[in-house]
Amino acid sequence: MIICRCEEVLLRDIITSIENGAETLKAIKMETRAGMGICQGRTCRVLLEQAIAPYTDITIQETNNIMYKNPVRPISLANLSRSGKDSSQ
Amino acid sequence: MKYDLVIIGAGPAGMCAAIQAASNGARVALVDENPVPGGKLRGQVYKEPKSDWWIGEKIVRSMESKIKQLGVTCFLEREVWGIYPKWKVMLNNGEQLESDFVLIATGAAEKAIPIPGWTTPGVMAIGAAQVLANIQRVKPGNRVAIIGIDALSLTIAYDLKMAGVNVVGIYLPPLNAFSLEKSNPLKMIAYLSSLSHLAPNPMLKLLGKLGQIESVQKLGVNYYPPFGMKVWGIPLHLRKAVVEIIGNEAVEEIVVAAVDQNGQLGRKQEKRIPVDCACISGGLYPLVELANAAGCESVYIEELGGHIPLYNEELETTQSGIFVAGNSTGIEGAKVAMAQGELVGTVISIRLGFVEGGPELIKKAKEKVNLERENAVIKFHPGLENGRAKLERLSRIRE
Amino acid sequence: MRIKKHPILESLERKEVQITYNGKSYLAFEGETIAAALLANQIRILRYTEKGKAPRGIYCGIGHCYECRVTVDDERSVRACITRVKDQMKIISQGIDADEI
Ligand SMILES: Cc1cc2nc3c(=O)[nH]c(=O)nc-3n(C[C@H](O)[C@H](O)[C@H](O)COP(=O)(O)OP(=O)(O)OC[C@H]3O[C@@H](n4cnc5c(N)ncnc54)[C@H](O)[C@@H]3O)c2cc1C
Ligand code: FES
Ligand code: FES
């Protein structure tokens, strides 16, 4: 069953990555690309938190602390440079 | 460009704030990624308990003309991707809008409940069905199944019925890590009993009454008719879950299985039912990404929909000058969102020195929010008051 | 699929326009979204995914999920659910011929 629609990541992939030693939400995301798609996790972020809940002792409250960074929406590089900002600012 | 107030989101909250601030003399910019203002209000159609029909589209149109009259600068079809100190609101076409005051009124997003086959075209979030039927006037499907039982899905079932759609049934989602208590028949009956008696449609009203009867709560699940109970002609199934959605290029069938009173799947045979659309309802959560990325502290309050920015009585976040209103403060109805928008419009007008008699005006605006809250016809979470109280406590501690 | 008569909502007076989707011509109404116009013409598939080449259609309907992205008059990844049709608009689905590009 697909969990991350954007990156076509299956529940199985997420569980496998936990079994292979991924210990944080970030590690799972890096390994599976879940939550890294064009919607920036708007559809799957809550699902990822729920999927890993049985495997971790991290509570949902903590998993999400200050996760968002600008830009929160996909924008073209041209527009980013026109506005004089980069995402690391 | 520098403005007195930049509002992100032209839903009911953002529009009301714009009208309030602009009529006090503020230079207001209103941004929305949609080509038309109104947010989720545009799709709402229901009968008010003691008065007429509430038709969102009409209310939006009248607010729209006020906004034009007042000279609010509208930026439609513009996505906001960030807010930088102090404060610059970044639009996706490269423009930036500057202001000392920013209102984040970006509304809510839907929580998904994944079910095998849920990426097949024809499977959609329940809100999409409302937009299609009530705003676009296109049926989301000819035979539609609804998965998930809550105030929103029951309201939209009624919307679809009015639009002439054949709603083949409302079902539970399958028990899994994502549906949790939404797949539990006992919990669902308790939930139905918490629906307001003021409920805006016959479906919600009947279910609310039904759930309140204790014997129904106790026995209801066991004796629930296997063919469901018809409410306004729509079969409501509290003992059946949709376990799979089938179709190659588009939805063709749902697979339905009987469940016991705790939502566990029985061993009975599964049944396939032909449909061309399936709508999943998993509830709403506030969209807080902009506030969060701008450094506003957030708190987790389940009764308000999950993570929300921490804000005080005047709806200001922990970043001074950044306010929230509407569903970004927690999941509630349109009228509360509108009253909150007015409150923020008032508070900011006072800070800008455009109006006098501050405390009295603010008090009035706050009272209006509370009044709308008390009279709300749809309650999105049974523990809403609890959630509000938690938030107030946290906010006082912070101060 | 169109709802011509609604018991509560007033009927809409809208101008007919012509759009094309993957080269075929369709009728649409001014003011409606691309996603609605295509659905009214029985079209549910808006794109195919990059990896699995699986068909996708409208999901959230309000601009959040980006599942409905299509190419409109040569601009890629426009969200069909929040973009209105215009007369002579040329809409193309994404992902089928990703290999050739
Ligand atoms: C499907 C659905 C049905 C509902 N039905 C009812 C109902 O029947 N009755 C009821 O009382 N309540 C209903 N609600 C609750 C509803 O959310 C509130 O009634 C009300 O619309 C909330 O108003 P708002 O102004 O906070 O947000 P919204 O109405 O959601 O408006 C937010 C606006 O912000 C815009 N936006 C968001 N992010 C950005 C960005 N980054 N850049 C630019 N623009 C952005 C969006 O496009 C949107 O127009 C429903 C909610 C949903 C999701
Ligand atoms: S659904 Fe996972 S990033 Fe979009
Ligand atoms: S359907 Fe989700 S963005 Fe269009």
XYZ file of C-alpha atoms and ligand atoms in Angstrom:
650
model
C 0.000 0.000 0.000
C 1.313 3.418 -0.988
C 1.898 5.857 1.869
C 3.688 8.696 0.092
C 1.759 9.377 -3.099
C 4.289 11.797 -4.561
C 7.329 9.547 -4.273
C 5.374 6.276 -4.564
C 6.739 4.910 -1.297
C 5.056 1.817 0.138
C 4.335 1.110 3.794
C 6.597 -1.918 3.300
C 9.510 0.342 2.249
C 9.144 2.400 5.411
C 9.042 -0.645 7.669
C 12.049 -2.128 5.873
C 14.028 1.049 6.417
C 13.216 0.947 10.143
C 14.253 -2.704 10.287
C 17.488 -1.770 8.556
C 18.302 0.649 11.323
C 16.751 4.013 10.429
C 16.014 5.541 13.820
C 14.551 8.945 13.103
C 11.870 10.297 10.831
C 14.590 12.205 9.030
C 16.620 9.063 8.376
C 13.545 7.271 7.027
C 12.777 10.188 4.760
C 16.317 10.361 3.432
C 16.403 6.643 2.756
C 12.956 6.147 1.251
C 12.279 9.691 -0.031
C 8.862 9.514 1.673
C 7.679 13.022 2.447
C 10.215 14.583 0.072
C 7.881 14.890 -2.909
C 6.350 17.887 -4.602
C 3.547 18.291 -2.025
C 6.272 18.532 0.618
C 4.554 16.034 2.836
C 1.228 17.817 3.027
C -0.526 14.528 2.174
C 1.775 11.989 3.859
C 3.490 13.666 6.796
C 0.802 12.689 9.287
C 0.813 9.175 7.811
C 4.568 8.822 8.252
C 4.245 9.834 11.882
C 1.514 7.248 12.341
C 3.420 4.545 10.450
C 6.512 4.803 12.612
C 4.651 5.255 15.910
C 4.553 1.513 16.773
C 8.299 1.215 16.168
C 9.594 4.173 18.098
C 9.162 5.755 21.467
C 9.159 9.189 19.921
C 5.768 10.838 20.415
C 4.053 12.644 17.569
C 4.476 15.916 19.436
C 8.233 15.613 19.147
C 8.521 14.234 15.658
C 7.216 17.423 14.161
C 8.998 20.057 16.176
C 10.111 22.820 13.812
C 10.172 20.699 10.710
C 9.171 23.265 8.151
C 11.629 25.454 6.315
C 11.119 28.107 3.672
C 10.191 27.669 0.911
C 7.121 25.761 2.100
C 5.835 25.494 -1.471
C 7.648 24.354 -4.618
C 8.956 27.380 -6.492
C 11.135 27.768 -9.526
C 14.779 28.688 -9.117
C 14.269 31.750 -11.287
C 11.681 33.131 -8.894
C 13.784 32.262 -5.891
C 16.737 34.220 -7.233
C 14.513 37.102 -8.302
C 13.364 37.492 -4.725
C 16.937 37.477 -3.454
C 16.412 34.641 -0.987
C 17.647 31.131 -0.765
C 16.194 28.335 1.249
C 19.101 28.262 3.683
C 18.394 31.781 4.920
C 5.457 47.010 -1.753
C 4.678 48.033 1.837
C 1.207 47.466 3.296
C -0.399 48.020 6.701
C -1.508 44.397 6.715
C -0.780 41.399 4.497
C -3.313 38.560 4.697
C -2.443 35.084 3.444
C -5.564 33.112 2.508
C -8.819 34.577 1.203
C -11.148 32.151 2.985
C -13.856 33.468 5.312
C -11.283 34.370 8.006
C -8.978 36.282 5.649
C -11.825 38.068 3.854
C -13.443 39.257 7.084
C -10.126 40.500 8.443
C -9.527 42.371 5.178
C -12.938 44.044 5.316
C -12.563 44.989 8.976
C -9.070 46.465 8.633
C -9.705 48.191 5.303
C -12.916 49.808 6.489
C -10.901 51.282 9.352
C -8.541 52.789 6.804
C -5.729 50.228 6.577
C -3.921 49.469 3.323
C -4.506 45.740 2.986
C -3.075 43.103 0.651
C -4.961 39.802 0.362
C -3.213 36.797 -1.206
C -4.672 33.472 -2.302
C -3.474 30.722 -4.596
C -6.991 30.201 -5.932
C -8.292 32.195 -8.903
C -11.323 33.181 -6.802
C -11.629 34.122 -3.131
C -13.780 32.298 -0.576
C -11.727 29.261 0.445
C -13.825 26.375 1.733
C -16.795 28.648 2.379
C -17.701 28.629 -1.319
C -18.673 24.960 -1.221
C -20.927 25.153 1.829
C -24.679 24.680 1.444
C -26.864 23.783 4.369
C -30.091 24.597 6.118
C -29.732 26.740 9.211
C -31.640 25.342 12.201
C -34.044 28.220 12.636
C -33.616 30.271 9.524
C -32.812 30.043 5.875
C -30.256 28.173 3.824
C -26.619 29.074 4.366
C -25.236 29.369 0.864
C -21.487 29.961 1.003
C -21.226 31.122 -2.588
C -23.631 34.030 -1.977
C -21.880 35.146 1.193
C -18.544 35.074 -0.593
C -19.904 37.188 -3.435
C -21.150 39.897 -1.107
C -17.834 39.971 0.789
C -16.000 40.090 -2.513
C -17.805 43.225 -3.607
C -17.083 44.883 -0.248
C -13.419 44.066 -0.634
C -13.391 45.665 -4.060
C -15.201 48.760 -2.801
C -12.716 49.184 0.022
C -9.774 49.033 -2.359
C -8.087 45.960 -0.875
C -5.269 44.840 -3.189
C -5.932 41.223 -4.153
C -3.211 38.875 -5.323
C -5.052 35.833 -6.667
C -3.381 32.754 -8.161
C -0.341 33.541 -6.020
C 1.143 30.996 -3.670
C 2.959 32.218 -0.578
C 6.103 30.169 -0.004
C 7.648 31.911 2.959
C 7.599 34.736 5.489
C 10.905 36.418 6.367
C 11.618 38.955 9.141
C 10.148 41.475 9.688
C 7.859 40.857 7.766
C 8.286 40.007 4.105
C 5.710 37.746 2.483
C 7.118 35.906 -0.519
C 4.929 35.135 -3.546
C 5.651 32.444 -6.117
C 5.997 34.948 -8.952
C 8.978 36.551 -7.240
C 7.073 39.458 -5.690
C 7.402 40.288 -2.020
C 4.920 42.147 0.137
C 6.158 44.003 3.212
C 4.235 44.773 6.354
C 4.571 44.999 10.129
C 1.450 42.860 10.395
C 0.773 39.519 8.720
C -2.318 37.364 9.110
C -1.967 33.670 8.332
C -5.465 32.437 7.429
C -4.495 29.449 5.316
C -7.209 27.101 6.565
C -6.943 23.349 6.906
C -5.832 20.302 4.938
C -7.397 16.860 4.960
C -5.880 13.925 6.786
C -5.586 10.930 4.517
C -6.452 7.346 5.387
C -4.511 5.118 3.018
C -6.389 2.069 1.738
C -4.985 -0.357 -0.852
C -5.832 1.171 -4.231
C -6.294 4.728 -2.941
C -4.129 6.268 -5.659
C -6.452 5.057 -8.441
C -8.119 7.914 -10.357
C -11.642 8.310 -8.975
C -10.520 8.003 -5.350
C -10.494 11.416 -3.750
C -10.485 13.227 -0.452
C -14.048 13.993 0.641
C -13.519 17.766 0.298
C -12.777 17.372 -3.414
C -16.242 15.869 -3.882
C -17.816 18.919 -2.238
C -15.843 21.314 -4.425
C -16.833 19.404 -7.561
C -20.533 19.121 -6.722
C -21.250 22.469 -5.074
C -18.810 24.839 -6.750
C -17.954 23.275 -10.092
C -21.346 21.570 -10.511
C -19.858 18.349 -11.791
C -20.666 15.030 -10.146
C -17.553 13.423 -8.655
C -19.031 10.126 -9.855
C -22.318 8.484 -10.670
C -22.032 5.780 -8.002
C -20.069 7.061 -5.049
C -18.902 5.284 -1.894
C -17.900 7.314 1.147
C -15.278 5.918 3.506
C -15.013 7.435 6.983
C -17.829 8.615 9.246
C -17.612 12.149 10.615
C -19.425 15.480 10.546
C -17.766 16.439 7.274
C -18.381 13.186 5.415
C -22.028 13.063 6.517
C -22.512 16.681 5.460
C -20.978 16.019 2.075
C -22.986 12.794 1.626
C -26.037 15.013 1.917
C -24.538 17.539 -0.531
C -23.972 14.763 -3.068
C -27.468 13.426 -2.626
C -28.873 16.919 -3.272
C -26.776 17.098 -6.424
C -28.390 13.909 -7.704
C -25.459 11.568 -7.072
C -26.147 7.947 -6.140
C -24.313 7.525 -2.828
C -24.110 3.744 -2.524
C -23.111 3.810 1.118
C -21.044 5.302 3.892
C -18.532 2.823 5.272
C -15.838 2.547 7.905
C -12.190 2.620 6.868
C -10.277 -0.621 7.528
C -8.562 -1.002 10.875
C -4.922 -0.016 10.444
C -2.267 2.303 11.881
C -3.884 5.239 10.053
C -7.603 4.894 10.661
C -7.308 4.162 14.411
C -10.628 4.828 16.109
C -12.305 5.851 12.876
C -12.503 2.121 12.129
C -14.101 1.232 15.479
C -17.924 0.873 15.417
C -18.322 1.414 19.174
C -16.269 4.596 19.095
C -18.187 5.776 16.053
C -21.548 5.452 17.797
C -20.199 7.443 20.718
C -18.924 9.998 18.246
C -22.279 10.247 16.486
C -23.909 10.988 19.814
C -21.669 14.025 20.204
C -22.969 15.589 17.006
C -24.887 18.732 17.692
C -28.674 18.692 17.924
C -28.433 21.904 15.910
C -26.948 19.903 13.082
C -27.615 21.478 9.715
C -29.045 18.503 7.907
C -31.534 15.747 8.683
C -28.809 13.140 8.475
C -26.653 14.588 11.226
C -29.653 15.420 13.354
C -31.080 11.937 13.278
C -27.740 10.333 13.985
C -27.076 12.722 16.826
C -30.368 11.775 18.450
C -29.860 8.105 17.791
C -26.435 8.082 19.347
C -27.668 9.829 22.460
C -29.992 7.011 23.374
C -28.042 4.851 25.767
C -29.537 1.559 24.687
C -28.524 2.288 21.147
C -25.021 3.024 22.295
C -24.807 -0.284 24.099
C -26.731 -2.527 21.786
C -26.519 -0.580 18.597
C -23.387 -2.147 17.323
C -24.387 -5.740 17.869
C -27.826 -5.368 16.450
C -26.841 -3.050 13.683
C -28.602 -4.277 10.558
C -26.189 -6.023 8.188
C -27.562 -4.051 5.252
C -26.899 -0.801 7.072
C -29.420 1.742 8.179
C -30.786 4.112 5.625
C -30.500 7.738 6.543
C -32.088 10.025 4.015
C -31.909 7.187 1.538
C -28.170 6.640 2.033
C -27.102 3.357 3.662
C -24.886 4.059 6.662
C -22.766 1.030 7.518
C -21.304 0.882 10.993
C -20.308 -2.755 10.693
C -18.619 -2.744 7.310
C -15.246 -1.503 6.211
C -13.876 -0.853 2.731
C -10.697 -2.910 2.656
C -9.617 -2.327 -0.928
C -10.375 -0.158 -3.938
C -10.071 -1.846 -7.319
C -9.577 -0.486 -10.819
C -6.829 -0.118 -13.396
C -7.297 3.211 -15.118
C -10.118 4.335 -12.828
C -12.071 3.030 -9.847
C -14.324 0.105 -10.697
C -15.175 -1.585 -7.400
C -14.776 -1.380 -3.666
C -14.201 -4.486 -1.564
C -16.312 -4.441 1.571
C -15.830 -6.690 4.615
C -17.849 -7.117 7.799
C -16.160 -6.099 11.057
C -16.836 -6.921 14.698
C -17.718 -4.271 17.237
C -14.092 -3.284 17.671
C -13.443 -2.958 13.989
C -11.591 -6.275 13.607
C -12.228 -7.836 10.219
C -14.425 -10.895 10.347
C -13.742 -14.082 8.423
C -16.918 -13.700 6.447
C -16.745 -13.389 2.732
C -15.884 -10.091 1.233
C -18.257 -8.425 -1.134
C -17.472 -6.347 -4.201
C -19.596 -3.350 -5.020
C -19.321 -1.477 -8.325
C -18.608 2.269 -7.979
C -16.899 4.906 -10.128
C -15.768 7.119 -7.260
C -14.696 6.598 -3.650
C -14.273 9.478 -1.208
C -12.081 9.110 1.866
C -12.691 11.235 4.946
C -9.953 11.245 7.573
C -10.607 14.584 9.253
C -8.944 17.973 8.993
C -5.702 19.422 10.339
C -4.624 23.081 10.414
C -2.115 24.150 7.773
C 0.657 25.626 9.870
C 3.705 25.337 7.674
C 4.086 29.089 7.039
C 3.770 29.972 10.728
C 6.141 27.215 11.667
C 8.775 28.199 9.103
C 8.464 31.832 10.256
C 9.525 30.724 13.723
C 6.153 30.782 15.493
C 6.130 28.309 18.390
C 3.702 25.463 17.918
C 1.796 23.204 20.281
C 0.059 19.864 19.776
C -3.616 19.826 20.720
C -5.491 16.886 19.328
C -8.972 18.387 19.858
C -8.058 21.356 17.663
C -6.722 19.164 14.856
C -3.077 18.566 15.857
C -0.168 20.977 15.604
C -1.176 24.622 15.805
C 0.771 27.817 16.332
C 0.622 29.018 19.924
C -1.411 32.237 20.044
C -2.887 34.576 22.636
C -6.384 35.947 23.149
C -5.886 38.493 20.380
C -4.808 35.681 18.032
C -1.195 36.877 17.839
C 1.446 34.147 17.593
C 4.738 34.114 19.496
C 6.278 36.136 16.650
C 5.115 39.696 17.194
C 3.054 41.003 14.306
C 2.131 37.550 12.964
C -1.503 36.647 13.639
C -3.642 33.600 12.866
C -7.398 33.225 12.285
C -9.824 30.608 11.051
C -8.822 26.988 10.704
C -5.135 27.800 11.270
C -6.128 28.311 14.932
C -7.911 24.935 15.149
C -10.674 23.188 13.220
C -14.030 24.953 13.543
C -16.786 26.195 11.268
C -16.990 29.131 8.892
C -18.814 31.515 11.221
C -16.163 31.195 13.907
C -13.520 31.800 11.231
C -15.323 34.971 10.143
C -15.605 36.309 13.697
C -11.917 35.556 14.292
C -11.049 37.439 11.121
C -12.958 40.452 12.384
C -11.166 40.233 15.715
C -7.749 40.296 14.059
C -8.837 43.132 11.737
C -9.908 45.106 14.796
C -6.786 44.410 16.861
C -4.484 45.440 14.019
C -6.491 48.585 13.208
C -6.075 49.631 16.852
C -2.343 48.923 16.869
C -1.986 50.963 13.706
C -3.772 53.827 15.447
C -6.667 53.894 12.987
C -9.420 53.548 15.572
C -10.000 54.609 19.145
C -11.748 52.888 22.002
C -9.500 49.852 21.746
C -10.303 47.630 24.747
C -14.055 47.957 24.298
C -13.913 47.054 20.585
C -11.666 44.088 21.233
C -13.938 42.860 23.990
C -16.909 42.994 21.644
C -15.071 41.184 18.873
C -13.999 38.450 21.295
C -17.556 38.039 22.511
C -18.698 37.554 18.961
C -16.187 34.739 18.458
C -17.484 33.021 21.587
C -21.095 33.460 20.560
C -20.484 31.907 17.134
C -18.651 29.075 18.848
C -21.602 28.370 21.127
C -24.087 28.428 18.252
C -21.978 26.355 15.875
C -24.029 23.847 13.912
C -21.162 21.519 13.107
C -18.758 20.393 15.752
C -15.623 18.938 14.239
C -14.277 17.408 17.450
C -16.321 16.383 20.489
C -13.592 17.674 22.801
C -13.302 21.121 21.249
C -13.906 23.065 24.494
C -11.268 20.997 26.211
C -8.803 21.764 23.456
C -9.518 25.484 23.680
C -8.980 25.406 27.433
C -5.639 23.616 27.005
C -4.507 26.210 24.512
C -5.457 29.114 26.771
C -3.508 27.544 29.611
C -0.420 27.074 27.467
C -0.663 30.607 26.180
C -0.916 32.045 29.703
C 2.081 30.025 30.836
C 4.077 31.367 27.902
C 3.191 34.949 28.825
C -21.616 14.185 -15.129
C -22.791 17.797 -15.092
C -25.306 18.882 -12.484
C -27.705 20.927 -14.530
C -30.383 21.478 -11.927
C -29.733 21.833 -8.226
C -32.576 21.999 -5.703
C -30.958 24.827 -3.720
C -28.174 26.429 -5.748
C -29.000 28.736 -8.640
C -28.059 27.531 -12.111
C -24.911 29.060 -13.498
C -24.960 31.048 -16.715
C -21.616 30.322 -18.273
C -20.113 30.743 -21.701
C -18.974 27.664 -23.583
C -15.306 27.478 -24.480
C -13.166 24.979 -26.330
C -10.125 23.268 -24.857
C -7.888 20.461 -26.004
C -6.573 17.623 -23.872
C -3.824 15.468 -25.334
C -4.734 16.789 -28.757
C -8.458 16.056 -28.578
C -10.991 18.838 -28.490
C -13.566 19.215 -25.674
C -16.260 21.649 -24.609
C -15.889 23.395 -21.268
C -17.486 26.287 -19.396
C -15.793 29.576 -18.693
C -14.930 29.891 -15.003
C -14.657 26.188 -14.247
C -11.394 24.503 -13.362
C -9.469 22.310 -15.779
C -10.047 19.313 -13.493
C -13.818 19.859 -13.446
C -14.021 20.406 -17.199
C -12.136 17.181 -17.906
C -14.205 15.175 -15.413
C -17.382 16.520 -17.012
C -16.011 15.024 -20.234
C -15.517 11.654 -18.466
C -11.747 12.112 -18.134
C -10.288 11.000 -14.819
C -6.619 10.412 -15.640
C -4.632 13.641 -15.459
C -1.091 12.279 -15.443
C 1.093 9.193 -14.975
C 3.620 8.915 -12.177
C 7.345 9.224 -12.834
C 8.439 5.918 -11.330
C 5.544 3.490 -11.582
C 3.840 5.064 -14.620
C 0.619 4.709 -12.655
C -2.391 6.844 -13.564
C -3.427 9.613 -11.167
C -6.374 11.998 -11.042
C -7.936 14.585 -8.753
C -7.222 13.831 -5.109
C -7.535 16.816 -2.739
C -9.342 19.174 -5.107
C -7.971 22.272 -3.358
C -4.364 22.678 -4.445
C -2.630 20.829 -1.634
C -1.542 17.494 -3.083
C -0.211 18.378 -6.571
C -1.601 15.094 -7.934
C -3.535 16.884 -10.677
C -0.610 18.609 -12.327
C -0.779 18.988 -16.096
C 1.039 20.949 -18.769
C -0.947 23.993 -19.864
C 0.072 25.926 -22.969
C 3.645 24.665 -22.499
C 3.845 25.543 -18.814
C 4.575 22.378 -16.843
C 3.022 21.232 -13.554
C 0.017 23.504 -13.381
C -2.544 22.307 -10.817
C -5.690 21.416 -12.763
C -7.919 21.684 -9.675
C -7.267 25.366 -9.029
C -6.624 26.637 -12.550
C -9.526 27.845 -14.635
C -10.002 26.904 -18.281
C -9.613 29.501 -21.006
C -10.817 29.315 -24.569
C -8.343 27.443 -26.802
C -6.330 26.251 -23.804
C -3.975 23.400 -24.683
C -3.704 20.859 -21.889
C -1.388 17.869 -21.935
C -1.024 15.119 -19.350
C 2.409 14.536 -17.852
C 4.449 11.414 -17.394
C 3.444 9.116 -20.250
C 6.278 10.037 -22.560
C 8.709 11.056 -19.824
C 11.161 8.564 -21.308
C 11.305 10.312 -24.641
C 11.852 13.790 -23.212
C -13.984 20.098 2.560
C -14.374 20.959 3.710
C -15.730 21.178 3.956
C -16.120 21.984 5.011
N -17.450 22.159 5.230
C -17.844 22.954 6.243
C -19.218 23.220 6.469
O -20.080 22.670 5.774
N -19.566 24.081 7.452
C -18.628 24.697 8.230
O -18.979 25.510 9.088
N -17.318 24.436 8.046
C -16.900 23.597 7.082
N -15.573 23.350 6.896
C -14.591 23.977 7.773
C -13.997 25.149 7.031
O -12.646 24.938 6.936
C -14.373 26.445 7.683
O -15.769 26.577 7.588
C -13.787 27.692 7.023
O -13.863 27.641 5.619
C -12.392 27.953 7.458
O -12.022 29.197 6.953
P -10.544 29.695 6.790
O -10.640 31.089 6.318
O -9.803 29.417 8.026
O -9.867 28.750 5.709
P -10.255 28.322 4.202
O -11.674 28.526 3.908
O -9.708 26.977 4.077
O -9.387 29.313 3.322
C -7.979 29.288 3.301
C -7.486 29.906 2.007
O -6.070 30.053 2.076
C -5.504 29.744 0.829
N -4.115 29.337 1.037
C -3.633 28.362 1.858
N -2.296 28.312 1.825
C -1.898 29.272 0.954
C -0.611 29.717 0.490
N 0.528 29.175 0.945
N -0.577 30.706 -0.418
C -1.739 31.288 -0.862
N -2.964 30.920 -0.459
C -3.043 29.924 0.436
C -6.387 28.647 0.287
O -6.325 28.608 -1.103
C -7.767 29.052 0.796
O -8.476 29.798 -0.153
C -15.143 22.559 5.843
C -13.799 22.326 5.587
C -13.404 21.526 4.546
C -11.950 21.264 4.300
S 2.595 12.460 -0.518
Fe 4.539 12.268 0.330
S 5.538 14.077 -0.276
Fe 3.599 14.215 -1.194
S -6.088 17.662 -6.720
Fe -4.715 18.105 -5.129
S -3.621 19.777 -5.962
Fe -5.127 19.415 -7.415
